[in-house]
Coordinates of C-alpha atoms (C1' of nucleotides) in Angstrom, one line a residue:
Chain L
X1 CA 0.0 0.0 0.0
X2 CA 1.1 3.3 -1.0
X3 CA 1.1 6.6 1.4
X4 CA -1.9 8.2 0.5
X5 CA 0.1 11.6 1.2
X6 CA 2.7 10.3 -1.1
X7 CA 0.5 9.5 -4.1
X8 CA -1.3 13.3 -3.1
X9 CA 2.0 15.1 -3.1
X10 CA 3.5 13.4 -5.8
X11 CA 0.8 12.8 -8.0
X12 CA 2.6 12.7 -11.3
X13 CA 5.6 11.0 -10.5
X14 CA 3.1 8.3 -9.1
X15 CA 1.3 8.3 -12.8
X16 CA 4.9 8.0 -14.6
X17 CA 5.6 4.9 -12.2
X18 CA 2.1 3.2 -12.8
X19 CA 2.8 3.4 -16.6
X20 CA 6.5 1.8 -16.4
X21 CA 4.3 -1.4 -14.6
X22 CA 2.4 -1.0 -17.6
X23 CA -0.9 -0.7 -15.1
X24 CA -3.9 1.9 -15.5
X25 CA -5.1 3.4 -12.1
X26 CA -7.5 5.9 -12.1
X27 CA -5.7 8.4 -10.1
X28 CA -7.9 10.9 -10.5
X29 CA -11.3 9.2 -9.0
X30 CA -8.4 8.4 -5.9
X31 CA -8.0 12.0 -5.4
X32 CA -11.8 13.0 -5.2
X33 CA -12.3 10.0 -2.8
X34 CA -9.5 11.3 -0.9
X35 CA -11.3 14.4 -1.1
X36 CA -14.4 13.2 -0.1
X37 CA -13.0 11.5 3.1
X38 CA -11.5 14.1 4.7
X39 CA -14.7 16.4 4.0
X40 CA -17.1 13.5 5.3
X41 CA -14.2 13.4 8.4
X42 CA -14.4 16.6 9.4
X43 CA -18.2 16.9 9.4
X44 CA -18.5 13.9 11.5
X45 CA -15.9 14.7 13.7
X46 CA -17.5 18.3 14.2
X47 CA -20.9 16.7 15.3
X48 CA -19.6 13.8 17.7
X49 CA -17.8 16.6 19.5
X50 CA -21.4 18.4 20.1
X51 CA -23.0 15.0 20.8
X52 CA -20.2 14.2 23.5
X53 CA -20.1 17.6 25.0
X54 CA -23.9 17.7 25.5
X55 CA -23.7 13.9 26.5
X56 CA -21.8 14.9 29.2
X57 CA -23.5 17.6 30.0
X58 CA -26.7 15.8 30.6
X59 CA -24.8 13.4 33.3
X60 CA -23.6 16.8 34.9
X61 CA -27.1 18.1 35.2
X62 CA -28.4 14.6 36.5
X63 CA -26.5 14.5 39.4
X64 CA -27.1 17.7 40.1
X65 CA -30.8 16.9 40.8
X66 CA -31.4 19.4 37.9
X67 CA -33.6 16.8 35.8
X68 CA -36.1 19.0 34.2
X69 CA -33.0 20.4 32.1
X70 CA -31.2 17.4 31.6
X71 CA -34.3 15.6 30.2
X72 CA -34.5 18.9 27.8
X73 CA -31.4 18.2 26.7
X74 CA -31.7 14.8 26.2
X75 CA -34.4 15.2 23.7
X76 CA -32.1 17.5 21.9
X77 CA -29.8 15.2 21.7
X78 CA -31.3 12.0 20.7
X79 CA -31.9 14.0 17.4
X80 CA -28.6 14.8 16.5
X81 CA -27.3 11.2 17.9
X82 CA -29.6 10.0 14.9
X83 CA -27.7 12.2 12.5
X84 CA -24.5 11.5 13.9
X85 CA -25.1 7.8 13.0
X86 CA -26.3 8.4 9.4
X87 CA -22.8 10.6 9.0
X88 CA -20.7 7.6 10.4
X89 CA -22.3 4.9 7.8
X90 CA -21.1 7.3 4.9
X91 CA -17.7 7.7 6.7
X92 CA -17.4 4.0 6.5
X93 CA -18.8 3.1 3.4
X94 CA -15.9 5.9 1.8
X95 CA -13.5 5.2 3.6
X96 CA -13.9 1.2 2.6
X97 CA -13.9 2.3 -0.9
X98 CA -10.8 4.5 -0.2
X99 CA -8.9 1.4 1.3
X100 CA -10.0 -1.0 -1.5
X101 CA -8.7 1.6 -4.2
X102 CA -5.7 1.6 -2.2
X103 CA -4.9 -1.8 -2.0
X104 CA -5.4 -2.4 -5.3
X105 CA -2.4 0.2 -6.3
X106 CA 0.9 -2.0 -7.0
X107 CA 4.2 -0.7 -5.3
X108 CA 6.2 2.1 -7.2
X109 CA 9.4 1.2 -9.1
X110 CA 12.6 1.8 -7.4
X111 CA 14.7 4.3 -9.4
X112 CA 17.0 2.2 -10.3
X113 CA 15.1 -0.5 -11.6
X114 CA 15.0 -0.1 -15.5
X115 CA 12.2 1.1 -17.8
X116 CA 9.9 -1.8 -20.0
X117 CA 6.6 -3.0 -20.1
X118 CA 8.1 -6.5 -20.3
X119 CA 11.0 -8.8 -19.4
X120 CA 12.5 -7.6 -22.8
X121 CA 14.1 -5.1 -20.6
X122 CA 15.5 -7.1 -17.4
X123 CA 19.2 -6.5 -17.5
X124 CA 21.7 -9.1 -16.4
X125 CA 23.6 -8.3 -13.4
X126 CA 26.2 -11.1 -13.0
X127 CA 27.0 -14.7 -14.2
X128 CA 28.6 -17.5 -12.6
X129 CA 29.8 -20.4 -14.5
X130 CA 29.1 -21.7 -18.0
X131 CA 26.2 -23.7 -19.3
X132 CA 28.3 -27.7 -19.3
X133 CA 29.6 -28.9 -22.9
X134 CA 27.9 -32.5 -23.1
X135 CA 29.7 -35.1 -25.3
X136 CA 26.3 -36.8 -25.5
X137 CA 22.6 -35.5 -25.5
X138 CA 21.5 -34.9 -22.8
X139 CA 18.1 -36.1 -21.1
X140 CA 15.5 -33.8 -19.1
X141 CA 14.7 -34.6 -15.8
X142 CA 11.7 -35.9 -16.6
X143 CA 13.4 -38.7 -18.3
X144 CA 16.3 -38.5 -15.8
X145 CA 13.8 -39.3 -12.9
X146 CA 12.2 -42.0 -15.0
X147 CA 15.1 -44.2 -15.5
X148 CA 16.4 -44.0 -12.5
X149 CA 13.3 -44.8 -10.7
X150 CA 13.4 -41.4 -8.7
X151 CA 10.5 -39.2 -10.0
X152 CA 7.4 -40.9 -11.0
X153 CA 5.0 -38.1 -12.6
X154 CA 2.4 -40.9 -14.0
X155 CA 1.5 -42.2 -10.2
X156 CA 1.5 -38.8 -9.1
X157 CA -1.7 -37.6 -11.0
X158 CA -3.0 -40.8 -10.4
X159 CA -3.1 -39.6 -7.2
X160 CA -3.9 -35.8 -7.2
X161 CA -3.7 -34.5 -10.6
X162 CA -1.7 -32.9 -13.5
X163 CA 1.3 -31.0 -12.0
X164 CA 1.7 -32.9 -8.6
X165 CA 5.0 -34.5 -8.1
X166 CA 5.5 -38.3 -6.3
X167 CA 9.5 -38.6 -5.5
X168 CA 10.9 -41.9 -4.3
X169 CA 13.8 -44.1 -2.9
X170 CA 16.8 -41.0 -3.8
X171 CA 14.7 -38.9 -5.3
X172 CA 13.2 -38.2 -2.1
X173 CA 15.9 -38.0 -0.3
X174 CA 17.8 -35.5 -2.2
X175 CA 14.6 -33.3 -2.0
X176 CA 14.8 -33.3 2.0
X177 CA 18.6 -33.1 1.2
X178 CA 18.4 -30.1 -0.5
X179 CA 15.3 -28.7 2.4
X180 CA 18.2 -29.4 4.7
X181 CA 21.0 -27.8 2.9
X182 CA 19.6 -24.9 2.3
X183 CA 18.4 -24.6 5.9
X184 CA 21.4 -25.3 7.3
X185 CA 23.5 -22.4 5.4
X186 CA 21.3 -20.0 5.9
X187 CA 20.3 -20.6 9.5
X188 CA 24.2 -21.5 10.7
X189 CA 26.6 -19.6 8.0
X190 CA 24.0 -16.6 6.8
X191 CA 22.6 -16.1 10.4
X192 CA 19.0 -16.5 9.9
X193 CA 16.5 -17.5 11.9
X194 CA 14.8 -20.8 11.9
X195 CA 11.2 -21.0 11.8
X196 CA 8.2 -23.3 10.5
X197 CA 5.5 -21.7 10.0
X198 CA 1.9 -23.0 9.6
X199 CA 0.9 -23.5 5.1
X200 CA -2.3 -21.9 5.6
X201 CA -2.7 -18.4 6.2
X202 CA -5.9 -16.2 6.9
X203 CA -7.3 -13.1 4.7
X204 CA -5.7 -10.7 6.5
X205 CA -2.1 -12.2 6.4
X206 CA -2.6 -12.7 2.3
X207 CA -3.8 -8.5 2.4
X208 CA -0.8 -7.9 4.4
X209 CA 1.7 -9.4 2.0
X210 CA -0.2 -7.7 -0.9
X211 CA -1.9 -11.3 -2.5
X212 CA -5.3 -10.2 -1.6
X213 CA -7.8 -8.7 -2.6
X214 CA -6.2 -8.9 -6.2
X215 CA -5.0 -12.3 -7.1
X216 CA -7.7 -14.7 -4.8
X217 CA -7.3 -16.7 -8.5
X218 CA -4.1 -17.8 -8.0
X219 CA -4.3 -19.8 -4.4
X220 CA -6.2 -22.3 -3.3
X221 CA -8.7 -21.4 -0.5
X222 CA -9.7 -24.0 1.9
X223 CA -13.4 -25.1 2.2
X224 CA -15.8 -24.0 5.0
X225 CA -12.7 -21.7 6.4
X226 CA -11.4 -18.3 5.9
X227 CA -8.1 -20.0 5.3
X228 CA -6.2 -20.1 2.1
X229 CA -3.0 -22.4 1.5
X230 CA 0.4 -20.7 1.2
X231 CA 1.5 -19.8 -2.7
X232 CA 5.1 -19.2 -0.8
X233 CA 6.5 -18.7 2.6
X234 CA 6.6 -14.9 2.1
X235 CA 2.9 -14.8 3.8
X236 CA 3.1 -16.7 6.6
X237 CA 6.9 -15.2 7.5
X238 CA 6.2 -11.6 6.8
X239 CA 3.3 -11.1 9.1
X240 CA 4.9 -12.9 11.6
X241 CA 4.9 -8.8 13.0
X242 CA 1.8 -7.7 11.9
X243 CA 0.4 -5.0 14.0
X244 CA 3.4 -5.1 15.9
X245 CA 6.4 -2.3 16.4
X246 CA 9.5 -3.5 16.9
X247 CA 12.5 -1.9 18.3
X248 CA 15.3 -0.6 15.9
X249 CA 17.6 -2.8 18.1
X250 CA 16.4 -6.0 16.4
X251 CA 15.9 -4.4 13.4
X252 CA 16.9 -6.6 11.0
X253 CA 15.6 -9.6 11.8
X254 CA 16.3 -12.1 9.6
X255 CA 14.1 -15.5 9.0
X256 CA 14.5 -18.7 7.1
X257 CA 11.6 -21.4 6.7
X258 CA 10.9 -24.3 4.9
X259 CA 7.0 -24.2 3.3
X260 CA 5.7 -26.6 0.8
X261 CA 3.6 -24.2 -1.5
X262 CA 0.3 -24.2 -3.5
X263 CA -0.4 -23.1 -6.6
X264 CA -3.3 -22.3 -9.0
X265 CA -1.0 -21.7 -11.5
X266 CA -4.0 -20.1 -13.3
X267 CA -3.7 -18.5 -16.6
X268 CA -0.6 -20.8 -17.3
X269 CA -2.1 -23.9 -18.5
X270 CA 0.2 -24.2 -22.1
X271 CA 3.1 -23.6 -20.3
X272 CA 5.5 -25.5 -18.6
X273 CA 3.0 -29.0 -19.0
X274 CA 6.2 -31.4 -19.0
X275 CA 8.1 -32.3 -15.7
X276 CA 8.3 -30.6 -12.4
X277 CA 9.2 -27.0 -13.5
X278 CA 5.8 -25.7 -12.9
X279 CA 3.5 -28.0 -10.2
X280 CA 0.4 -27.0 -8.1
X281 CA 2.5 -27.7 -4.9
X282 CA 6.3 -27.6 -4.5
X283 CA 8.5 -27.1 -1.6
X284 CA 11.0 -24.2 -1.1
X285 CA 13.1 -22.6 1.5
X286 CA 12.5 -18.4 2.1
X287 CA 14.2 -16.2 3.4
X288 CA 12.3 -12.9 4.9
X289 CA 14.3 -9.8 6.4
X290 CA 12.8 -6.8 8.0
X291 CA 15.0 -3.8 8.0
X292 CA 15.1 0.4 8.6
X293 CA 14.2 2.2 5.2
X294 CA 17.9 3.3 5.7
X295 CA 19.5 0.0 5.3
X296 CA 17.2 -2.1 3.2
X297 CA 18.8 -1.6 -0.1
X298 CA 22.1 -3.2 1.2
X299 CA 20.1 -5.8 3.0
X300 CA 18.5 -6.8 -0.9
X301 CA 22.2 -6.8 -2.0
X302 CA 23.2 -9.4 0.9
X303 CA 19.6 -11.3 0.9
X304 CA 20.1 -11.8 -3.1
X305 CA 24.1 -12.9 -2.1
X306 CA 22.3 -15.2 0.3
X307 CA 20.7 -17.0 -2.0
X308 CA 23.0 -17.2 -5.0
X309 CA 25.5 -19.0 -2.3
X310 CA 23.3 -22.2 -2.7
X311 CA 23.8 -22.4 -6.5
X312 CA 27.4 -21.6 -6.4
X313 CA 28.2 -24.3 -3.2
X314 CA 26.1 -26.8 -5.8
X315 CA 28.3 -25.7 -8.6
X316 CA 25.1 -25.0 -10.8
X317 CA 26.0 -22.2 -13.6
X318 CA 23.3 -19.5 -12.8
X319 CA 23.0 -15.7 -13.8
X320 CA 21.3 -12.6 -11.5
X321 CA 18.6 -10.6 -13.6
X322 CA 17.6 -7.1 -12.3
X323 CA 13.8 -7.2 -13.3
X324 CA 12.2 -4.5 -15.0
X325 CA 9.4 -2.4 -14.4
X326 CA 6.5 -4.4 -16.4
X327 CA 8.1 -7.9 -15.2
X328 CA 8.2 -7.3 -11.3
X329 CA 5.6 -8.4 -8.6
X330 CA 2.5 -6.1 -7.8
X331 CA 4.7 -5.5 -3.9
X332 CA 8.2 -5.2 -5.1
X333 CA 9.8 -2.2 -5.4
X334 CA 13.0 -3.9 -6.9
X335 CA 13.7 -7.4 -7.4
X336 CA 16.3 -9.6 -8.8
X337 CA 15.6 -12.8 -10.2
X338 CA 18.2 -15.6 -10.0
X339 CA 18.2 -17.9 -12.5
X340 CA 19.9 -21.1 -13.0
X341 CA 21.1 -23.2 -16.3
X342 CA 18.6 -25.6 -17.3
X343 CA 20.1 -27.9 -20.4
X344 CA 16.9 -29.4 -21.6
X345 CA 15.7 -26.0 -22.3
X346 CA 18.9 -24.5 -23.0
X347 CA 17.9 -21.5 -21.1
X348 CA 18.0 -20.0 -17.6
X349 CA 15.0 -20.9 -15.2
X350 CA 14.1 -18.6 -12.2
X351 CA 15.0 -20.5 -9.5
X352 CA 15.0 -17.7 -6.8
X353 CA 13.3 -14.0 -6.9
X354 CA 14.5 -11.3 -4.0
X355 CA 12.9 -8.2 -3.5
X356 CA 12.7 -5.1 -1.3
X357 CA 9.2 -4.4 -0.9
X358 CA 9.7 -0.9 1.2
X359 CA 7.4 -0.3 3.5
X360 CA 4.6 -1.3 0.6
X361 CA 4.2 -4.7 2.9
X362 CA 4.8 -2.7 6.3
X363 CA 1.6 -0.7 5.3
X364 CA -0.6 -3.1 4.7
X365 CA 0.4 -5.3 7.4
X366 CA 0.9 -2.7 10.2
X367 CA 4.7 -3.3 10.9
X368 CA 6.2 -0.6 12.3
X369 CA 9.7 0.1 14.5
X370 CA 10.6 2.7 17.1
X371 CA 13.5 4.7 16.0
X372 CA 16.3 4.5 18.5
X373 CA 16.0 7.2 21.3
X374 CA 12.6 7.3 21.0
X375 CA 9.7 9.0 18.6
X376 CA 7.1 8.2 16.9
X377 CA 7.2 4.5 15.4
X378 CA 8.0 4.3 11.2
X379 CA 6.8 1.5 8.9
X380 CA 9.7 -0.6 8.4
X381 CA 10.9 -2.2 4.7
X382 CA 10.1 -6.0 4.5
X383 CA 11.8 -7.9 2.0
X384 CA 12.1 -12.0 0.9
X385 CA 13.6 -14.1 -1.4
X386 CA 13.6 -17.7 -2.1
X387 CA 16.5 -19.7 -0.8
X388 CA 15.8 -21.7 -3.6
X389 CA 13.0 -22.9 -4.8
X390 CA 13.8 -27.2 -4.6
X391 CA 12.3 -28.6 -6.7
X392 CA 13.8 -26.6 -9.8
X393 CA 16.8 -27.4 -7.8
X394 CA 16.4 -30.6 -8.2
X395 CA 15.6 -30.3 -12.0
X396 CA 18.7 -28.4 -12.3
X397 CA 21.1 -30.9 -10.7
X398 CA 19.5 -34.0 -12.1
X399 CA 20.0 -32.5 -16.0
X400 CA 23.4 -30.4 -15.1
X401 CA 24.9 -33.4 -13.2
X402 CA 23.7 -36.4 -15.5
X403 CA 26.6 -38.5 -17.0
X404 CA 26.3 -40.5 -20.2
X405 CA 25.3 -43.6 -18.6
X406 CA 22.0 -41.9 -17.1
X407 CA 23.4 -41.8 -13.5
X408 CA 23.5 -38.0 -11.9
X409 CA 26.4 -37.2 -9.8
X410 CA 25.8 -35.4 -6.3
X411 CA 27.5 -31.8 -5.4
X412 CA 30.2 -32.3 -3.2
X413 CA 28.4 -30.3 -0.6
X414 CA 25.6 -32.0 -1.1
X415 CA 26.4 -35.8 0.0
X416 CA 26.7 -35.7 3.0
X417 CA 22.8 -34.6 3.7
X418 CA 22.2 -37.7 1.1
X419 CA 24.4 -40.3 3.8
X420 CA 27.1 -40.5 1.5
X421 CA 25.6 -41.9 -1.1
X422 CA 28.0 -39.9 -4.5
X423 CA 26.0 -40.8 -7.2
X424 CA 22.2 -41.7 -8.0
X425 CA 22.0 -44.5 -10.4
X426 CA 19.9 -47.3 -11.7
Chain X
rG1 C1' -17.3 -31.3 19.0
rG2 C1' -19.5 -30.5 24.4
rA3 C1' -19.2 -27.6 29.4
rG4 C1' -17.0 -23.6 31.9
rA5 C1' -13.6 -19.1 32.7
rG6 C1' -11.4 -15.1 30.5
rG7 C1' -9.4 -11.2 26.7
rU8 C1' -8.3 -3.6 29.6
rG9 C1' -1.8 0.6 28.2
rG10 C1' 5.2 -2.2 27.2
rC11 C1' 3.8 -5.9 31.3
rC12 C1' 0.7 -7.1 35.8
rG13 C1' -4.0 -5.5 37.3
rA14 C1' -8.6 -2.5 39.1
rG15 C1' -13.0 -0.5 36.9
rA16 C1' -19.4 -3.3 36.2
rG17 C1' -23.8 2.9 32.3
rG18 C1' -21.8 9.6 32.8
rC19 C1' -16.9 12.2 37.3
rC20 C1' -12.7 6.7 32.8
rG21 C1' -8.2 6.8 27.6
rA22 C1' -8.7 4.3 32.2
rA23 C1' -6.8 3.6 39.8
rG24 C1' -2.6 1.0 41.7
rG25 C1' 1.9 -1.6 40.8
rC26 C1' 6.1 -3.1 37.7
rA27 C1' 9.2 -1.5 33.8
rC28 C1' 11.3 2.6 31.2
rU29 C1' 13.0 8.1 30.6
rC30 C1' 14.3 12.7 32.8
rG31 C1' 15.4 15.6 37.1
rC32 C1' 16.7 15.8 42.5
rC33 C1' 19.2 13.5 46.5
rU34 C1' 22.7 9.9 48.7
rG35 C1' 30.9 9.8 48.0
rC36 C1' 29.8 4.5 43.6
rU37 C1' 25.6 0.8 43.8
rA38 C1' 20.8 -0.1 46.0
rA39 C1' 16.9 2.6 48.2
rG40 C1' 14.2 7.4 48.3
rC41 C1' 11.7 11.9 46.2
rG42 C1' 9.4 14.6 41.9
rA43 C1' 7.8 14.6 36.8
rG44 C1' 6.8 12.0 32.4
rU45 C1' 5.8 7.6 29.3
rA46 C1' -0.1 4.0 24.0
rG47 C1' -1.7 3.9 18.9
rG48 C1' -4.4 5.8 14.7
rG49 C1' -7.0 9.8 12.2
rG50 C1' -8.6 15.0 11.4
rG51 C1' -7.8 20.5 11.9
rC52 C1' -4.0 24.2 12.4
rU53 C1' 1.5 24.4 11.3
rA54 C1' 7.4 25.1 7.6
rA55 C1' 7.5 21.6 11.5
rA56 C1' 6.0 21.5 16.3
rA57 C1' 3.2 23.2 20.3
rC58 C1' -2.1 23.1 20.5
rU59 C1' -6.9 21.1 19.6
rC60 C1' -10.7 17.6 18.1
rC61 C1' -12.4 12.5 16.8
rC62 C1' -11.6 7.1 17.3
rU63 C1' -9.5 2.8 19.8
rC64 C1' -10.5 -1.4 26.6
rG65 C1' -10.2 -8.9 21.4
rU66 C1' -13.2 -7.9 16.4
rG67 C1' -17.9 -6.5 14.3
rG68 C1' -22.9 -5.1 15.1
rG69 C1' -26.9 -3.4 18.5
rU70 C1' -29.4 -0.8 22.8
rU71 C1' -28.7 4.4 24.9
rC72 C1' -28.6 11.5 25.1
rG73 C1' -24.1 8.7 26.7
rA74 C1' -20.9 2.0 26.6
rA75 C1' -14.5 -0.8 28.8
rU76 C1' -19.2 -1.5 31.6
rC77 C1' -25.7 -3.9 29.0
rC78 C1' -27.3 -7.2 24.5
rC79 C1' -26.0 -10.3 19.9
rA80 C1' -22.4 -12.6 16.6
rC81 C1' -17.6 -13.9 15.7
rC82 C1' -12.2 -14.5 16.9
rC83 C1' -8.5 -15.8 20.4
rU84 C1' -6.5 -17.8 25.2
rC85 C1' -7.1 -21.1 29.5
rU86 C1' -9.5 -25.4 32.3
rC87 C1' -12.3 -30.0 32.1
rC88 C1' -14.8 -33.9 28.9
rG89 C1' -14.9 -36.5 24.2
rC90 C1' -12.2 -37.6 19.7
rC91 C1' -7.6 -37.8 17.4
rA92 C1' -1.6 -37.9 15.3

RNA sequence: GGAGAGGUGGCCGAGAGGCCGAAGGCACUCGCCUGCUAAGCGAGUAGGGGGCUAAAACUCCCUCGUGGGUUCGAAUCCCACCCUCUCCGCCA
């Protein structure tokens, strides 16, 4: 959520920013609602003052034996009481319709995040090794997983559907490997915390993270409950501190989680059919900081570093995008993508996706700090990444690590969260 | 799922239609005092929104779990929901 003053005071700079996301918000009708608040405020506010003066004034009278007056009075009064609650109906009715305009605004572009409507315009930050040179072709993971008896897609919509995944024997355990990996980096070398959060998260969470109202298509909402499953850890981390103010002496606090996630996937149905690129559910590890405004551009820098640190300890070739402005999430104010080698497709994947959301998140969730010596509390800047996503992981080191004769060989730092075992074959 | 108890400021806790944004305590901040420390004395310390401001000061409105209702007036009465605790049932 934007600053209403902000968007006020800065009302073209705000229109410039809208048309880089390549989104149409009627900024205008925002004004005049704005408008229309503050008068509808101000009238109300003028007549609950009378109402509680004379209110009071009727007690006064009362106790004073002096109940011919009061009983005047109070006849008055029930009148404008009447009035007072007509006034405070409108008042809510705008100022609903003022919030739900609001919410519905995306997060402004950083300044430094560059100008297109698509991801034409993402510019490549930085990339770390090169795509392998096979001496033979290659197989995708689906076929990978297949032959060596690891993945076994077939069984899995049997069970659930298109996009579900069943792992088995190694397969499996290199999944909870890589969980465990991850974890452990972050959490022991990166100095995260640890926490497991519950996978289903209320309306109020998915408003504070900026899902809802706008994208209730994409997730999955539990029958009978106000409950929706979790499309990433970001929601159940992040308002960890809702409606809380922190002290800048904590500040930042830095959390790492394993979440399996859920997944519409809506509006994607061509793409990504084959394998385990794009599934309804799919574990990751996230990572979620909260920081001051002041430092939460360096904290993007080291979050992003965080994360790249997995592919380069797994010795996957990988590249760092800096998205631009049509190709970023409706929170983010920057984000970089990290993207890893996938052979099959002889392209780079996302794999990961850090952003600063400013205080964009903060807003909408309540999450505020108290400056050090005192003063009134600020929103703070929330910001998350994935620390990777695993099961792309897992595509990526089955097709990057395969040998000729179909058998995948495990990252160094990766075997001993598999018990040793050095290689997967058949 | 059934029965009961309860949700009040940073924390504990009183208040049971008007004198209550709220006693008292703890904690914290500032000042005084005591050679340091402890104790003592005095003052202060919630959040949001509006008006006025360059900004404050100031002032008004809202907030006692949330939302509705009754009333001239609600922390206090009524209804619904949420959450916590105890007991019973069921369950990993």
């Amino acid at each position: 959520m934007l600053d209403p003053k902000f968007i006020k005071e800065n009302i073209d700079y705000v229109k410039r920013k809208m048309k880089e996301r390549g989104v149409t918000i009627d900024l205008e009708s925002f004004l005049t609602l704005e408008e229309e608040r503050k008068r509808i405020i101000r009238e109300v506010e003028e007549l609950e003052r009378l109402r509680n003066t004379g209110s009071k004034k009727v007690g006064e009278l009362k106790r004073q034996g002096k109940n011919a007056e009061a009983e005047k009075l109070h006849m008055e009064l029930k009148l404008s009481s009447e009035k007072v609650k007509e006034l405070e109906d409108k008042r809510t009715e705008i100022e609903n319709e003022f919030r739900d305009l609001l919410l519905r605004i995306p997060n402004v572009p950083h300044p430094s995040v560059p100008f297109e409507k698509n991801s034409s315009g993402n510019v490549e930050i930085k990339r770390s090794g090169s795509p392998r040179e096979f001496d033979f072709e290659p197989k995708d993971h689906v076929e990978i997983g297949k032959k060596l008896d690891i993945l076994d897609l077939d069984r899995a919509s049997k069970i659930t559907g298109a996009r579900f995944a069943l792992y088995k024997g190694l397969g499996a355990r290199l999944e909870r490997a890589l969980i465990n990996f991850m974890l452990d980096l972050h959490v022991n070398e990166h100095g995260y915390e640890e926490v497991l959060p519950p996978f289903m998260a209320n309306r109020d969470s998915f408003i504070g993270t900026g899902n809802l109202p706008k994208f209730e298509e994409d997730l999955f909402k539990v029958d009978g409950t106000d409950f929706y499953l979790i499309p990433t850890g970001e929601v159940p981390i992040t308002n960890i501190h809702r409606d809380e103010i922190i002290d800048e002496e904590e500040l930042p606090k830095n959390y790492a989680a394993y979440t399996p996630c859920f997944r519409k996937e809506a509006g994607s149905y061509g793409k990504d059919v084959r394998g385990i690129i794009r599934q309804h559910q799919f574990n990751k590890v996230e990572l979620v900081k909260f920081a001051t405004p002041e430092n939460s551009y360096a904290e993007l820098e080291s979050l992003t570093k965080d994360a790249t640190r997995v592919l380069e300890l797994l010795e996957l070739p990988h590249r760092i995008m800096l998205l631009s402005t049509g190709d970023m999430g409706f929170s983010s104010a920057k984000t970089y993508d990290i993207e890893v080698w996938i052979p099959s497709e002889n392209t780079y994947r996302e794999i990961s996706s850090c952003s600063n959301f400013e205080d964009f998140q903060a807003r909408r969730a309540n999450i505020r700090y108290r400056p050090k010596g005192g003063g009134k509390p600020r929103f703070l800047h929330t910001l998350n990444g994935s620390g990777l996503a695993v099961g792309r992981t897992v595509v990526a080191l089955l097709e990057n690590c395969q040998e000729r004769d179909g058998s995948v060989i495990i990252p160094k730092a990766l075997v001993p969260y598999m018990r040793g075992v050095e290689r997967i074959h058949s």
